Amino acid sequence: MLNCTAVIGAGRMGTVIAAQLPEGTKKVIIDNDLDKARRLADRVGGIASDDLERAAEANLAAVVLPTVAVNQTVNLLLDILKEGALILNMATTARIKTALLDKNRSVSVVDAKIIGHAASISKGEPGIVVVDCEDADKFDRIKNQLNGFYRVVQGDASRVEQINTIASAEGIRAAVTVKKKLIPLNIDPAWIDVAVKTVLAGTIRSFADDDLGHFARQLVE
């Protein structure tokens, strides 16, 4: 049976997810903005639609929408998807209402959250999908469809929001601090931008890769 995955939401992270799907998977890209859906579908070799009913053939539906739209969309998908299908709640801050989990027992709703930054992942940086699912068969099906990511692991997906929030907040804080310290030097603003984009970001990446130079290692110590 041909795998069919529907990506609901063609925004930044929806684009990342669609790009990670296996070549042999039939991809259905659904977004209220049909032009956006078409652009992503053309990029990944999929089918575009602005109609949620188009997800009916999917074995797996990845919901990658703003938090406020997730529960309503999942509620509709539970009436649309076929028996045995999986719904992935991939919006980092979205929580599925308990009542929905009992609405249609033939379709499973699973939290699957991404540790990572959409733009960085799209440029080849690693992203980890944390899947809150103990069922080995369901997890294997999810992992098979998201195998383009650096890692797909079983775990507590609710921790991902905290992880991403801390990392984002500290990254922004560091960038703001660098700018505040460089602006009084009265230098070309382009120099400041490069200092943030390459020196700051590059140093953080080297720290993560354990590839710091001597001076930077002294700072760490």
Coordinates of C-alpha atoms in Angstrom, one line a residue:
M1 CA 0.0 0.0 0.0
L2 CA 1.4 3.4 -1.0
N3 CA 2.1 5.7 2.0
C4 CA 0.3 9.0 1.8
T5 CA 1.1 11.8 4.2
A6 CA -0.8 15.0 4.4
V7 CA 0.9 18.1 5.7
I8 CA -1.6 20.5 7.1
G9 CA 0.0 24.0 7.0
A10 CA 2.5 25.2 4.4
G11 CA 4.3 27.6 6.6
R12 CA 8.0 27.5 7.6
M13 CA 7.9 24.3 9.7
G14 CA 5.3 22.7 7.4
T15 CA 7.8 23.3 4.6
V16 CA 10.6 21.7 6.6
I17 CA 8.4 18.6 7.4
A18 CA 7.3 18.2 3.8
A19 CA 10.9 18.3 2.6
Q20 CA 11.8 15.4 4.9
L21 CA 9.2 13.0 3.7
P22 CA 10.5 9.9 1.7
E23 CA 10.6 10.1 -2.0
G24 CA 8.1 7.3 -2.4
T25 CA 5.5 8.8 -0.3
K26 CA 2.5 10.5 -1.8
K27 CA 2.5 14.0 -0.4
V28 CA -0.7 16.1 0.0
I29 CA -0.1 19.7 1.0
I30 CA -3.1 21.5 2.5
D31 CA -3.3 25.2 3.3
N32 CA -6.0 27.8 3.3
D33 CA -3.7 29.8 1.0
L34 CA -3.8 27.7 -2.1
D35 CA -0.9 29.5 -3.8
K36 CA 1.3 28.8 -0.8
A37 CA 0.2 25.1 -0.8
R38 CA 1.0 24.9 -4.6
R39 CA 4.5 26.4 -4.1
L40 CA 5.3 23.8 -1.5
A41 CA 3.7 21.0 -3.4
D42 CA 5.7 21.9 -6.5
R43 CA 8.9 21.9 -4.4
V44 CA 8.4 18.4 -2.9
G45 CA 6.5 16.8 -5.8
G46 CA 3.2 16.7 -4.0
I47 CA -0.5 17.6 -4.5
A48 CA -1.8 21.0 -3.3
S49 CA -5.2 21.7 -1.9
D50 CA -7.1 24.2 0.3
D51 CA -9.7 21.6 1.2
L52 CA -9.1 19.6 4.4
E53 CA -11.2 16.8 2.9
R54 CA -8.2 16.1 0.6
A55 CA -6.6 14.4 3.6
A56 CA -9.0 11.5 3.5
E57 CA -6.6 9.3 1.7
A58 CA -3.7 10.0 4.1
N59 CA -2.2 7.3 6.4
L60 CA -0.6 10.1 8.4
A61 CA -1.6 13.7 8.7
A62 CA 0.9 16.2 10.2
V63 CA -0.8 19.2 11.6
V64 CA 1.6 22.2 11.5
L65 CA -0.6 25.1 12.2
P66 CA -0.8 28.0 14.7
T67 CA -1.8 26.7 18.2
V68 CA -5.2 28.3 18.1
A69 CA -6.2 26.3 15.0
V70 CA -4.9 22.9 16.0
N71 CA -7.8 21.4 18.1
Q72 CA -10.4 22.5 15.6
T73 CA -8.4 21.0 12.7
V74 CA -7.8 17.7 14.6
N75 CA -11.5 17.6 15.4
L76 CA -12.3 17.8 11.7
L77 CA -9.6 15.3 10.7
L78 CA -11.1 12.7 13.1
D79 CA -14.2 12.7 10.9
I80 CA -12.2 12.6 7.6
L81 CA -9.4 10.2 8.0
K82 CA -9.7 6.5 7.4
E83 CA -9.4 3.8 10.0
G84 CA -5.8 3.2 11.3
A85 CA -4.6 6.7 10.2
L86 CA -2.3 8.8 12.5
I87 CA -2.7 12.5 13.3
L88 CA 0.5 14.2 14.4
N89 CA 0.2 17.3 16.5
M90 CA 3.4 19.1 15.5
A91 CA 2.6 22.6 16.7
T92 CA 5.1 23.2 19.5
T93 CA 2.7 24.8 22.0
A94 CA -0.5 23.1 21.1
R95 CA -2.2 20.6 23.5
I96 CA -5.0 18.3 22.3
K97 CA -8.2 18.4 24.3
T98 CA -8.9 15.1 26.1
A99 CA -12.3 14.8 24.6
L100 CA -10.8 14.7 21.1
L101 CA -8.6 11.7 22.0
D102 CA -11.8 9.7 22.7
K103 CA -13.8 10.9 19.7
N104 CA -12.6 8.4 17.2
R105 CA -10.6 5.5 18.5
S106 CA -9.9 4.1 15.0
V107 CA -7.6 7.2 14.4
S108 CA -4.7 7.9 16.7
V109 CA -3.6 11.4 17.7
V110 CA 0.1 11.7 18.7
D111 CA 2.2 14.6 19.9
A112 CA 5.3 15.0 17.8
K113 CA 7.3 18.1 18.5
I114 CA 10.5 19.4 16.8
I115 CA 13.6 20.6 18.6
G116 CA 15.0 23.0 16.1
H117 CA 14.7 26.2 14.2
A118 CA 12.8 26.0 10.9
A119 CA 15.1 28.2 8.9
S120 CA 18.2 26.5 10.2
I121 CA 16.8 23.0 9.6
S122 CA 16.0 24.0 6.0
K123 CA 19.6 24.9 5.6
G124 CA 20.9 21.5 6.7
E125 CA 21.2 22.0 10.5
P126 CA 19.9 19.1 12.6
G127 CA 16.4 18.8 13.9
I128 CA 15.1 16.2 16.3
V129 CA 11.5 15.0 16.4
V130 CA 10.3 13.9 19.8
V131 CA 7.3 11.5 19.4
D132 CA 5.1 10.9 22.5
C133 CA 4.1 7.4 21.6
E134 CA 4.9 4.1 23.3
D135 CA 3.3 1.9 20.6
A136 CA 6.3 0.5 18.7
D137 CA 4.3 0.0 15.4
K138 CA 2.9 3.5 15.4
F139 CA 6.3 5.0 16.2
D140 CA 8.0 3.0 13.4
R141 CA 5.3 4.3 11.0
I142 CA 6.0 7.9 12.1
K143 CA 9.7 7.5 12.0
N144 CA 9.6 6.0 8.5
Q145 CA 7.8 9.1 7.2
L146 CA 10.0 11.6 9.0
N147 CA 13.3 9.8 8.4
G148 CA 14.8 12.9 6.7
F149 CA 15.3 14.5 10.1
Y150 CA 18.5 14.1 12.0
R151 CA 16.8 12.0 14.6
V152 CA 13.2 10.8 15.4
V153 CA 13.0 9.6 19.0
Q154 CA 10.4 8.5 21.5
G155 CA 10.0 10.7 24.5
D156 CA 8.1 13.4 26.4
A157 CA 7.1 15.8 23.7
S158 CA 5.8 18.3 26.2
R159 CA 9.4 19.2 27.1
V160 CA 10.2 20.5 23.6
E161 CA 8.4 23.8 24.2
Q162 CA 10.6 24.5 27.2
I163 CA 13.8 23.5 25.4
N164 CA 13.1 25.7 22.3
T165 CA 12.0 28.6 24.5
I166 CA 15.1 28.6 26.6
A167 CA 17.4 28.2 23.6
S168 CA 15.6 31.0 21.6
A169 CA 15.5 33.4 24.6
E170 CA 19.2 33.0 25.3
G171 CA 20.1 33.3 21.7
I172 CA 18.1 36.5 21.3
R173 CA 19.6 37.8 24.6
A174 CA 23.1 37.2 23.4
A175 CA 22.4 38.9 20.0
V176 CA 20.9 42.0 21.7
T177 CA 23.8 42.2 24.1
V178 CA 26.4 42.1 21.3
K179 CA 24.5 44.8 19.4
K180 CA 24.2 47.0 22.5
K181 CA 28.0 46.8 23.1
L182 CA 29.0 47.4 19.5
I183 CA 26.7 50.4 18.6
P184 CA 28.6 52.8 20.9
L185 CA 31.7 52.1 18.8
N186 CA 30.1 54.1 15.9
I187 CA 31.0 51.5 13.3
D188 CA 29.2 50.6 10.1
P189 CA 25.9 48.9 11.0
A190 CA 26.8 46.2 8.4
W191 CA 29.8 45.3 10.5
I192 CA 27.5 44.8 13.5
D193 CA 25.2 42.6 11.5
V194 CA 28.1 40.4 10.3
A195 CA 29.4 40.2 13.9
V196 CA 26.1 38.8 15.0
K197 CA 25.5 36.5 12.0
T198 CA 28.9 35.1 11.7
V199 CA 31.0 35.7 14.8
L200 CA 28.3 35.2 17.4
A201 CA 26.3 32.5 15.6
G202 CA 29.5 30.8 14.4
T203 CA 30.9 30.7 17.9
I204 CA 27.7 29.2 19.3
R205 CA 27.8 26.6 16.5
S206 CA 31.5 25.8 17.2
F207 CA 30.6 25.4 20.9
A208 CA 27.8 22.9 20.0
D209 CA 30.2 21.0 17.7
D210 CA 33.0 21.0 20.3
D211 CA 35.2 22.8 17.8
L212 CA 36.2 25.9 19.7
G213 CA 39.6 27.6 19.3
H214 CA 42.0 28.3 22.1
F215 CA 40.7 31.7 23.0
A216 CA 37.1 30.6 23.1
R217 CA 37.9 27.5 25.2
Q218 CA 39.5 29.8 27.7
L219 CA 36.3 31.9 27.9
V220 CA 34.3 28.7 28.5
E221 CA 36.6 27.7 31.3

